[in-house]
Amino acid sequence: MSVSYPLRLFVPTDFESLYLLDRACYPRGIAYSRRELRWYLAQPGAICFVAEVEGTVAGFILADADPPHGHIITIDIAEAHRRRGMGTVLLGAAERALAECGVLMVDIETATDNQAGLHFWTAHKYQTIGALPRYYLGRIDAIRMRKTLSIMETRATPTDREI
């Protein structure tokens, strides 16, 4: 079953909703502080898409373009909307936007014990390129993964035309 989520670009009035969603998705110390989240959103290469359901922010993705490299900073989905395709829709929009900026490869980090995250990134063709010992909280190891973008990432889908 294919699910469609209309996406839109981040606007400053979304900040508090994004901050609270990040706090709900990640434990203290891993979730971004207000200052960190503001900093990432203010970067010249910041790309942030928001998914709303019934007027409420249900998910977002924050990426950074620094061609030819890109980085997925975070992808956050409200618990009630997980495993329904929203992450895939958000990731697709971010990858296309990154490709349009000239990004050729995108990196992410995920905790080694995050089985759902590892499955998600692997399913989306991200490959392990290294380990990051004690990356989270000074004690949780992470895996760095990378995807090389292809011309396919620059093609729009009907869902993305709603952005």
PDB file of C-alpha atoms in Angstrom, residues 1 41 63 66 69 84 88 110 114 139 143 155-156 158:
ATOM      1  CA  MET A   1       0.000   0.000   0.000  1.00  0.00           C
ATOM      2  CA  LEU A  41      18.225  25.197  10.534  1.00  0.00           C
ATOM      3  CA  ALA A  63      19.557  17.866   5.863  1.00  0.00           C
ATOM      4  CA  ASP A  66      27.665  21.220   1.080  1.00  0.00           C
ATOM      5  CA  HIS A  69      28.551  16.191   0.059  1.00  0.00           C
ATOM      6  CA  ARG A  84       3.589   3.991   7.353  1.00  0.00           C
ATOM      7  CA  THR A  88      10.459   7.279   2.949  1.00  0.00           C
ATOM      8  CA  THR A 110      22.799   5.852  13.368  1.00  0.00           C
ATOM      9  CA  ASN A 114      19.045   1.082  16.445  1.00  0.00           C
ATOM     10  CA  ARG A 139      29.188   5.668  25.186  1.00  0.00           C
ATOM     11  CA  ILE A 143      27.621   3.526  12.180  1.00  0.00           C
ATOM     12  CA  ARG A 155      13.121  13.326 -10.685  1.00  0.00           C
ATOM     13  CA  ALA A 156       9.992  14.648  -9.007  1.00  0.00           C
ATOM     14  CA  PRO A 158       3.503  13.497  -7.697  1.00  0.00           C
TER      15      PRO A 158
END
